[in-house]
Short mmCIF file of C-alpha atoms and ligand atoms in Angstrom, two decimals:
data_model
loop_
_atom_site.label_atom_id
_atom_site.label_comp_id
_atom_site.label_asym_id
_atom_site.label_seq_id
_atom_site.Cartn_x
_atom_site.Cartn_y
_atom_site.Cartn_z
CA UNK A 287 -112.16 4.26 -32.45
CA UNK A 288 -111.34 3.99 -36.17
CA UNK A 289 -111.39 7.76 -36.45
CA UNK A 290 -108.89 8.09 -33.60
CA UNK A 291 -106.50 5.54 -35.17
CA UNK A 292 -106.86 7.27 -38.51
CA UNK A 293 -106.11 10.69 -36.99
CA UNK A 294 -103.03 9.31 -35.23
CA UNK A 295 -101.80 7.89 -38.54
CA UNK A 296 -102.37 11.21 -40.26
CA UNK A 297 -100.55 13.09 -37.50
CA UNK A 298 -97.59 10.69 -37.54
CA UNK A 299 -97.39 10.93 -41.32
CA UNK A 300 -97.58 14.72 -41.18
CA UNK A 301 -94.85 15.00 -38.54
CA UNK A 302 -92.75 12.48 -40.45
CA UNK A 303 -92.93 14.56 -43.61
CA UNK A 304 -91.98 17.71 -41.73
CA UNK A 305 -89.02 15.94 -40.15
CA UNK A 306 -87.63 14.77 -43.46
CA UNK A 307 -88.05 18.22 -44.99
CA UNK A 308 -86.01 19.72 -42.18
CA UNK A 309 -83.26 17.16 -42.64
CA UNK A 310 -82.73 17.93 -46.33
CA UNK A 311 -82.44 21.71 -45.94
CA UNK A 312 -78.94 22.02 -44.37
CA UNK A 313 -77.58 19.55 -46.93
CA UNK A 314 -78.49 21.98 -49.73
CA UNK A 315 -76.51 24.76 -48.03
CA UNK A 316 -73.48 22.52 -47.58
CA UNK A 317 -73.26 21.94 -51.32
CA UNK A 318 -72.70 25.67 -52.00
CA UNK A 319 -68.91 25.77 -51.60
CA UNK A 320 -66.27 27.86 -53.35
CA UNK A 321 -65.50 26.52 -56.84
CA UNK A 322 -62.84 29.17 -57.60
CA UNK A 323 -59.67 27.61 -58.96
CA UNK A 324 -56.96 30.15 -59.81
CA UNK A 325 -55.47 29.75 -63.29
CA UNK A 326 -51.75 29.18 -63.88
CA UNK A 327 -51.55 32.84 -64.96
CA UNK A 328 -53.30 34.05 -61.80
CA UNK A 329 -50.79 32.11 -59.69
CA UNK A 330 -47.90 33.56 -61.69
CA UNK A 331 -49.31 37.08 -61.22
CA UNK A 332 -49.50 36.63 -57.46
CA UNK A 333 -45.92 35.35 -57.52
CA UNK A 334 -44.83 38.40 -59.55
CA UNK A 335 -46.59 40.64 -57.07
CA UNK A 336 -44.76 39.07 -54.12
CA UNK A 337 -41.37 39.13 -55.87
CA UNK A 338 -41.72 42.79 -56.88
CA UNK A 339 -42.74 43.70 -53.34
CA UNK A 340 -39.49 42.11 -52.16
CA UNK A 341 -37.53 43.98 -54.84
CA UNK A 342 -39.15 47.24 -53.72
CA UNK A 343 -38.17 46.60 -50.10
CA UNK A 344 -34.62 45.80 -51.21
CA UNK A 345 -34.38 49.04 -53.20
CA UNK A 346 -35.69 51.06 -50.25
CA UNK A 347 -33.05 49.45 -48.02
CA UNK A 348 -30.39 50.53 -50.52
CA UNK A 349 -29.64 47.03 -51.85
CA UNK A 350 -29.20 46.43 -55.58
CA UNK A 351 -31.38 43.55 -56.85
CA UNK A 352 -29.15 41.18 -58.81
CA UNK A 353 -31.11 38.26 -60.17
CA UNK A 354 -33.99 38.48 -62.63
CA UNK A 355 -36.58 35.86 -61.55
CA UNK A 356 -36.66 33.54 -64.56
CA UNK A 357 -40.12 32.32 -63.57
CA UNK A 358 -41.48 35.62 -64.91
CA UNK A 359 -40.88 34.35 -68.46
CA UNK A 360 -43.86 32.04 -67.92
CA UNK A 361 -46.01 35.08 -68.70
CA UNK A 362 -45.55 34.09 -72.37
CA UNK A 363 -47.02 30.63 -71.92
CA UNK A 364 -49.03 30.33 -68.68
CA UNK A 365 -52.59 29.15 -69.07
CA UNK A 366 -55.17 31.86 -68.42
CA UNK A 367 -58.73 31.81 -67.08
CA UNK A 368 -61.16 30.70 -69.78
CA UNK A 369 -62.56 34.14 -70.49
CA UNK A 370 -59.16 35.74 -71.12
CA UNK A 371 -57.25 35.52 -74.38
CA UNK A 372 -53.63 35.95 -75.37
CA UNK A 373 -54.31 38.57 -78.05
CA UNK A 374 -51.83 40.93 -79.72
CA UNK A 375 -52.22 43.62 -77.04
CA UNK A 376 -51.46 41.09 -74.34
CA UNK A 377 -48.40 39.82 -76.19
CA UNK A 378 -46.89 43.24 -76.79
CA UNK A 379 -47.51 44.26 -73.17
CA UNK A 380 -45.96 41.08 -71.81
CA UNK A 381 -42.89 41.56 -74.01
CA UNK A 382 -42.47 45.19 -72.89
CA UNK A 383 -43.04 44.20 -69.29
CA UNK A 384 -40.33 41.51 -69.36
CA UNK A 385 -37.85 43.87 -71.05
CA UNK A 386 -38.45 46.49 -68.34
CA UNK A 387 -38.33 44.01 -65.47
CA UNK A 388 -34.95 42.78 -66.78
CA UNK A 389 -33.69 46.39 -66.80
CA UNK A 390 -34.15 46.50 -63.00
CA UNK A 391 -31.29 43.99 -62.80
CA UNK A 392 -29.05 45.76 -65.33
CA UNK A 393 -26.29 47.11 -63.10
CA UNK A 394 -24.83 49.10 -66.02
CA UNK A 395 -28.01 51.09 -66.67
CA UNK A 396 -27.71 54.89 -66.46
CA UNK A 397 -31.37 55.27 -65.45
CA UNK A 398 -31.88 55.47 -61.64
CA UNK A 399 -32.95 52.15 -60.10
CA UNK A 400 -36.17 53.53 -58.59
CA UNK A 401 -37.23 54.89 -61.97
CA UNK A 402 -36.59 51.55 -63.68
CA UNK A 403 -38.63 49.80 -60.99
CA UNK A 404 -41.54 52.23 -61.28
CA UNK A 405 -41.50 51.98 -65.11
CA UNK A 406 -41.98 48.22 -64.72
CA UNK A 407 -44.83 48.55 -62.23
CA UNK A 408 -46.49 51.10 -64.53
CA UNK A 409 -46.39 48.44 -67.26
CA UNK A 410 -48.15 45.98 -64.94
CA UNK A 411 -50.80 48.68 -64.57
CA UNK A 412 -50.97 49.49 -68.31
CA UNK A 413 -51.59 45.87 -69.22
CA UNK A 414 -54.21 45.57 -66.51
CA UNK A 415 -56.01 48.63 -67.85
CA UNK A 416 -56.61 46.73 -71.08
CA UNK A 417 -58.33 43.69 -69.62
CA UNK A 418 -58.16 43.04 -65.90
CA UNK A 419 -58.71 46.26 -63.92
CA UNK A 420 -59.54 44.61 -60.55
CA UNK A 421 -56.01 44.30 -59.10
CA UNK A 422 -54.88 47.84 -60.18
CA UNK A 423 -55.32 49.55 -56.76
CA UNK A 424 -53.23 46.75 -55.22
CA UNK A 425 -50.51 47.00 -57.88
CA UNK A 426 -50.31 50.80 -57.46
CA UNK A 427 -49.13 50.23 -53.89
CA UNK A 428 -45.94 48.70 -55.31
CA UNK A 429 -44.85 52.05 -56.81
CA UNK A 430 -41.96 53.77 -54.99
CA UNK A 431 -43.05 57.31 -54.09
C1 HEC B 763 -49.31 41.44 -70.32
C2 HEC B 763 -50.37 41.78 -69.39
C3 HEC B 763 -50.11 41.77 -67.91
C4 HEC B 763 -49.00 42.22 -67.24
C5 HEC B 763 -47.74 42.86 -67.81
C6 HEC B 763 -49.27 42.01 -65.84
N1 HEC B 763 -50.50 41.42 -65.66
FE1 HEC B 763 -51.32 40.85 -63.90
N2 HEC B 763 -52.87 39.96 -64.89
C7 HEC B 763 -53.04 39.96 -66.25
C8 HEC B 763 -54.15 39.10 -66.59
C9 HEC B 763 -54.67 38.80 -67.99
C10 HEC B 763 -54.64 38.58 -65.37
C11 HEC B 763 -55.78 37.57 -65.17
C12 HEC B 763 -55.17 36.18 -65.20
C13 HEC B 763 -56.21 35.08 -65.15
O1 HEC B 763 -57.22 35.24 -64.47
O2 HEC B 763 -55.97 34.05 -65.79
C14 HEC B 763 -53.84 39.18 -64.31
C15 HEC B 763 -54.03 38.98 -62.94
C16 HEC B 763 -53.30 39.60 -61.94
C17 HEC B 763 -53.58 39.51 -60.53
C18 HEC B 763 -54.76 38.75 -59.92
C19 HEC B 763 -54.39 37.30 -59.74
C20 HEC B 763 -55.53 36.52 -59.12
O3 HEC B 763 -55.32 35.98 -58.01
O4 HEC B 763 -56.60 36.45 -59.73
C21 HEC B 763 -52.62 40.23 -59.86
C22 HEC B 763 -52.49 40.44 -58.36
C23 HEC B 763 -51.74 40.76 -60.87
N3 HEC B 763 -52.18 40.36 -62.12
C24 HEC B 763 -50.62 41.52 -60.58
C25 HEC B 763 -49.68 41.90 -61.55
C26 HEC B 763 -48.40 42.53 -61.23
C27 HEC B 763 -47.91 42.88 -59.84
C28 HEC B 763 -47.77 42.73 -62.43
C29 HEC B 763 -46.41 43.31 -62.68
C30 HEC B 763 -45.31 42.86 -61.86
C31 HEC B 763 -48.66 42.27 -63.48
N4 HEC B 763 -49.80 41.76 -62.90
C32 HEC B 763 -48.38 42.34 -64.84
C33 HEC B 763 -52.28 40.65 -67.18
C34 HEC B 763 -51.06 41.25 -66.91
#
């Protein structure tokens, strides 16, 4: 009799342990969620992408873009992801980029509009070649062929 009671206890304990093990497993998986938080600079870049896509569509429709998006000036101050730094190369590229982007809106320029636009997009690409090559294929799609 004692042996039977003992075996039942052992079995209950064993099943109990197995149950609790099963319960904890899915919890572990739930904890693995996406921690990615885009930096201020990454958000600005996505904004610049969208704005330039609109400018491209305008140019293709034959409209002249008139207003330089002042938000773009944030490129000089926006906070970047931790592993990126605002070194000299970055600063000279951002200055050149802003000068070229402004030229798109210079209605007195003698350079054809499409060329001014493509020069700007090529500067996006040049800066990206120095430190952030991932988005280059996407940026290349902005070029007017
Ligand atoms: C002066 C250098 C420079 C210029 C010019 C530049 N970029 Fe960037 N870009 C960066 C850096 C650095 C990052 C990474 C930012 C971060 O992660 O903090 C980035 C990130 C991006 C991203 C990814 C954003 C994300 O969600 O992670 C896109 C898209 C992008 N840029 C598009 C553009 C476009 C379009 C232009 C031109 C209109 C442009 N960039 C001009 C340096 C530049």
